[in-house]
Short mmCIF file of C-alpha atoms in Angstrom, two decimals:
data_model
loop_
_atom_site.label_atom_id
_atom_site.label_comp_id
_atom_site.label_asym_id
_atom_site.label_seq_id
_atom_site.Cartn_x
_atom_site.Cartn_y
_atom_site.Cartn_z
CA MET A 146 -59.06 -9.72 36.90
CA ASN A 147 -55.45 -9.64 35.45
CA GLU A 148 -55.15 -8.44 31.87
CA SER A 149 -57.22 -10.93 29.76
CA ARG A 150 -55.25 -13.31 27.59
CA ILE A 151 -58.51 -14.56 26.12
CA CYS A 152 -59.16 -13.37 22.65
CA ILE A 153 -62.86 -13.52 22.01
CA ALA A 154 -63.59 -14.12 18.14
CA LEU A 155 -66.21 -11.79 17.16
CA ASP A 156 -67.61 -13.89 14.34
CA PHE A 157 -70.48 -11.50 13.53
CA LYS A 158 -71.54 -10.04 10.23
CA THR A 159 -72.29 -6.48 11.26
CA LYS A 160 -71.25 -3.70 13.49
CA SER A 161 -74.58 -3.60 15.31
CA ASP A 162 -74.30 -7.38 16.24
CA VAL A 163 -70.87 -6.59 17.58
CA GLU A 164 -71.97 -3.58 19.53
CA ASN A 165 -74.94 -5.58 21.02
CA PHE A 166 -72.78 -8.47 22.06
CA LEU A 167 -70.03 -6.24 23.56
CA LYS A 168 -72.68 -4.13 25.68
CA GLN A 169 -73.03 -7.55 27.61
CA PHE A 170 -69.53 -7.01 29.04
CA GLU A 171 -69.89 -3.62 30.54
CA GLY A 172 -67.06 -3.12 33.10
CA GLU A 173 -64.80 -5.86 31.41
CA SER A 174 -61.64 -4.99 29.35
CA LEU A 175 -61.76 -7.58 26.61
CA TYR A 176 -59.18 -8.68 24.10
CA VAL A 177 -61.32 -9.45 21.04
CA LYS A 178 -60.47 -10.91 17.57
CA VAL A 179 -61.63 -9.14 14.50
CA GLY A 180 -61.44 -11.46 11.47
CA MET A 181 -61.77 -11.17 7.72
CA GLU A 182 -65.60 -11.31 7.36
CA LEU A 183 -66.26 -8.58 9.74
CA PHE A 184 -63.35 -6.37 8.91
CA TYR A 185 -64.03 -6.71 5.03
CA GLY A 186 -67.80 -6.00 5.72
CA GLU A 187 -67.29 -2.95 8.13
CA GLY A 188 -63.95 -1.55 7.57
CA ILE A 189 -62.06 0.61 9.98
CA GLU A 190 -65.23 1.77 11.59
CA ILE A 191 -65.59 -1.51 13.39
CA ILE A 192 -62.06 -0.90 14.95
CA LYS A 193 -62.87 2.62 16.04
CA MET A 194 -65.92 1.45 17.66
CA ILE A 195 -64.40 -1.52 19.63
CA LYS A 196 -61.50 0.91 20.60
CA GLU A 197 -63.89 3.40 21.91
CA MET A 198 -65.55 0.75 24.04
CA GLY A 199 -62.14 0.06 25.67
CA HIS A 200 -61.13 -3.24 24.42
CA LYS A 201 -57.75 -4.62 22.74
CA ILE A 202 -57.99 -5.86 19.20
CA PHE A 203 -56.25 -8.87 17.60
CA LEU A 204 -56.80 -7.99 13.85
CA ASP A 205 -56.66 -11.48 12.17
CA LEU A 206 -56.14 -10.79 8.44
CA LYS A 207 -53.33 -13.54 7.88
CA LEU A 208 -51.41 -11.57 5.32
CA HIS A 209 -49.51 -13.56 2.83
CA ASP A 210 -47.85 -11.73 -0.16
CA ILE A 211 -44.68 -10.56 -1.48
CA PRO A 212 -42.56 -8.77 1.18
CA ASN A 213 -43.07 -5.20 -0.18
CA THR A 214 -46.88 -5.51 -0.41
CA VAL A 215 -46.96 -6.97 3.27
CA LYS A 216 -44.89 -4.20 4.37
CA SER A 217 -47.16 -1.44 2.83
CA ALA A 218 -50.15 -3.18 4.29
CA MET A 219 -48.76 -3.59 7.64
CA ARG A 220 -47.74 0.11 7.60
CA GLN A 221 -51.48 1.12 7.01
CA LEU A 222 -52.66 -1.45 9.52
CA ALA A 223 -50.55 -0.05 12.28
CA LYS A 224 -52.27 3.40 12.06
CA LEU A 225 -55.43 1.75 13.20
CA ASP A 226 -54.04 1.36 16.74
CA VAL A 227 -54.71 -2.34 16.82
CA ASP A 228 -52.97 -4.39 19.43
CA MET A 229 -52.00 -7.65 17.49
CA VAL A 230 -51.82 -8.49 13.79
CA ASN A 231 -50.70 -11.66 11.92
CA VAL A 232 -49.17 -13.07 8.77
CA HIS A 233 -48.56 -16.51 7.38
CA ALA A 234 -45.22 -18.19 8.37
CA SER A 235 -45.27 -20.00 4.93
CA GLY A 236 -44.70 -16.57 3.33
CA GLY A 237 -41.09 -16.77 4.50
CA ILE A 238 -38.57 -14.93 6.58
CA GLU A 239 -38.23 -11.93 4.53
CA MET A 240 -41.85 -11.40 4.20
CA MET A 241 -42.32 -11.58 7.97
CA LYS A 242 -39.18 -9.01 8.39
CA ALA A 243 -41.06 -6.81 6.02
CA ALA A 244 -44.19 -7.01 8.22
CA ILE A 245 -42.18 -5.74 11.28
CA GLU A 246 -40.66 -2.92 9.20
CA GLY A 247 -44.15 -1.86 7.98
CA LEU A 248 -45.50 -1.98 11.75
CA GLU A 249 -42.50 0.10 12.83
CA GLU A 250 -42.98 2.64 10.27
CA GLY A 251 -46.68 2.98 10.60
CA LYS A 252 -47.08 2.88 14.42
CA THR A 253 -48.92 5.80 16.06
CA SER A 254 -47.59 5.51 19.54
CA GLY A 255 -44.15 4.35 20.97
CA LYS A 256 -45.08 0.68 20.58
CA ARG A 257 -45.98 -1.19 17.41
CA PRO A 258 -48.75 -3.82 17.39
CA LEU A 259 -47.67 -7.40 18.27
CA CYS A 260 -47.00 -9.41 15.09
CA ILE A 261 -47.57 -13.29 15.03
CA ALA A 262 -47.32 -15.82 12.34
CA VAL A 263 -49.97 -18.47 11.61
CA THR A 264 -48.32 -22.05 11.46
CA CYS A 265 -50.79 -24.68 10.57
CA LEU A 266 -54.40 -23.86 10.70
CA THR A 267 -56.32 -25.80 13.39
CA SER A 268 -58.64 -27.08 10.68
CA LEU A 269 -55.85 -29.10 9.27
CA ASP A 270 -54.45 -32.46 10.49
CA GLN A 271 -51.60 -34.87 9.89
CA GLN A 272 -53.24 -36.46 6.84
CA LEU A 273 -52.56 -33.12 5.00
CA LEU A 274 -48.89 -33.16 5.90
CA ILE A 275 -47.47 -36.19 4.29
CA HIS A 276 -43.91 -35.75 4.55
CA GLU A 277 -43.20 -34.39 7.97
CA PRO A 278 -44.96 -34.86 11.51
CA LEU A 279 -47.09 -31.85 12.14
CA GLU A 280 -45.29 -30.70 15.25
CA ASN A 281 -42.06 -30.58 13.15
CA VAL A 282 -43.62 -28.43 10.56
CA VAL A 283 -45.15 -26.04 13.15
CA LEU A 284 -41.87 -25.80 15.12
CA LYS A 285 -39.90 -25.00 11.82
CA TRP A 286 -42.47 -22.21 10.84
CA ALA A 287 -42.10 -20.97 14.42
CA GLU A 288 -38.32 -20.85 14.37
CA ASN A 289 -38.49 -18.90 11.12
CA ALA A 290 -40.85 -16.39 12.59
CA LYS A 291 -38.56 -15.94 15.57
CA ALA A 292 -35.55 -15.49 13.27
CA ALA A 293 -37.62 -12.70 11.45
CA GLY A 294 -38.17 -10.92 14.64
CA LEU A 295 -41.93 -11.75 15.15
CA ASP A 296 -43.47 -11.94 18.77
CA GLY A 297 -44.91 -15.32 18.38
CA VAL A 298 -47.15 -17.53 16.36
CA VAL A 299 -50.67 -18.88 15.99
CA CYS A 300 -50.69 -22.63 16.61
CA SER A 301 -52.75 -25.29 18.08
CA PRO A 302 -52.39 -25.73 22.04
CA LEU A 303 -51.06 -29.07 21.15
CA GLU A 304 -48.01 -27.44 19.78
CA SER A 305 -47.52 -24.66 22.36
CA LYS A 306 -45.36 -26.48 24.78
CA ILE A 307 -42.88 -27.83 22.16
CA ILE A 308 -42.60 -24.27 20.86
CA HIS A 309 -41.91 -22.71 24.32
CA ASP A 310 -39.45 -25.66 25.19
CA HIS A 311 -37.45 -24.65 22.04
CA LEU A 312 -37.99 -20.93 21.59
CA GLY A 313 -38.50 -19.66 25.16
CA LYS A 314 -41.61 -18.59 27.17
CA GLU A 315 -41.35 -15.19 26.08
CA PHE A 316 -42.16 -16.28 22.46
CA LEU A 317 -46.01 -15.85 22.34
CA THR A 318 -48.38 -18.79 21.38
CA VAL A 319 -51.86 -17.68 20.36
CA THR A 320 -53.95 -20.83 20.27
CA PRO A 321 -57.43 -21.34 18.62
CA GLY A 322 -59.29 -24.34 18.78
CA ILE A 323 -60.56 -23.90 22.27
CA ARG A 324 -63.87 -25.36 23.55
CA LEU A 325 -65.45 -26.26 26.85
CA ALA A 326 -65.71 -29.92 27.26
CA SER A 327 -69.44 -29.72 26.47
CA ASP A 328 -68.98 -28.15 23.09
CA ASN A 329 -69.11 -29.28 19.58
CA VAL A 330 -65.94 -28.96 17.96
CA ASN A 331 -67.30 -27.82 14.52
CA ASP A 332 -64.71 -27.52 11.74
CA GLN A 333 -61.47 -27.75 13.85
CA LYS A 334 -59.65 -30.92 14.39
CA ARG A 335 -57.06 -29.97 16.88
CA VAL A 336 -59.02 -28.70 19.83
CA THR A 337 -58.53 -28.43 23.65
CA THR A 338 -60.54 -27.09 26.68
CA PRO A 339 -59.09 -23.82 28.30
CA ALA A 340 -57.75 -25.78 31.32
CA MET A 341 -55.73 -28.12 28.88
CA ALA A 342 -54.55 -24.94 27.00
CA LYS A 343 -53.16 -23.51 30.36
CA GLU A 344 -51.52 -26.81 31.08
CA LEU A 345 -50.06 -26.81 27.67
CA THR A 346 -48.57 -23.43 28.17
CA SER A 347 -50.65 -21.32 25.69
CA SER A 348 -49.91 -17.71 26.10
CA TYR A 349 -53.18 -16.45 24.53
CA ILE A 350 -56.26 -18.53 23.58
CA VAL A 351 -58.79 -17.75 20.93
CA VAL A 352 -62.61 -18.50 21.85
CA GLY A 353 -65.50 -18.03 19.39
CA ARG A 354 -68.75 -19.79 19.45
CA THR A 355 -68.17 -21.14 23.07
CA ILE A 356 -68.74 -17.55 24.17
CA THR A 357 -70.58 -15.74 21.33
CA GLY A 358 -73.00 -18.54 20.90
CA SER A 359 -73.83 -18.92 24.79
CA GLN A 360 -77.00 -18.12 26.26
CA ASP A 361 -75.00 -16.13 28.92
CA PRO A 362 -71.84 -14.85 27.22
CA LEU A 363 -70.55 -13.02 30.31
CA ALA A 364 -70.84 -15.97 32.42
CA THR A 365 -69.34 -18.15 29.94
CA TYR A 366 -66.27 -15.80 29.49
CA LYS A 367 -65.78 -15.79 33.22
CA LYS A 368 -65.75 -19.65 33.18
CA VAL A 369 -63.11 -19.59 30.36
CA TYR A 370 -61.31 -17.07 32.23
CA GLN A 371 -61.23 -18.94 35.45
CA ASP A 372 -60.16 -22.24 33.80
CA PHE A 373 -57.37 -20.54 31.82
CA GLN A 374 -56.13 -17.70 34.06
CA GLY A 375 -57.50 -18.54 37.33
CA GLU A 376 -55.11 -19.54 40.13
#
């Protein structure tokens, strides 16, 4: 397999739950997403354990504060040796620039973590954006993120192609809201299948309950991988 561009959302409450889940993937090199609940509950120990198991980490904390606070926080997060972090694009260009500065100052190796900006949460839809078409709002925030020096954005797969058309294929689109066709969409409004996300040019996809709630997580992961990254 090529390097995985599938971020498995580890929506678990405890370190032991994560360990038991990841043991099912022995021999696989995964890219996993650690969100607020897990990180706030287990702290840096969960990061250390996942790294020791040989997996990459997207630490999904969605920082949004004044520039100096975000810079200081990113300086600390960079020391954890995670592979990707994020901020809210709505925090503005100066805040996003400060995030990059903090990551550069705190990095423990020659390469800082990737930094991406959340545009519009996939739990939102057009009804909540009265004044502008949703894709225009997402594109504007993506343009701001690129201007600030970020590596990409979090967006729906539905907006990935327009972002790549305007900002280039190298600007990453990390897209949650991915489900297999047979799955329940739960609390997300703007969702697609892995195959559709590939067609819509997503750089990375974030997949949670489809894999973590599966009776055979490894087989489901391989199905998602084949649909998204298979030739």
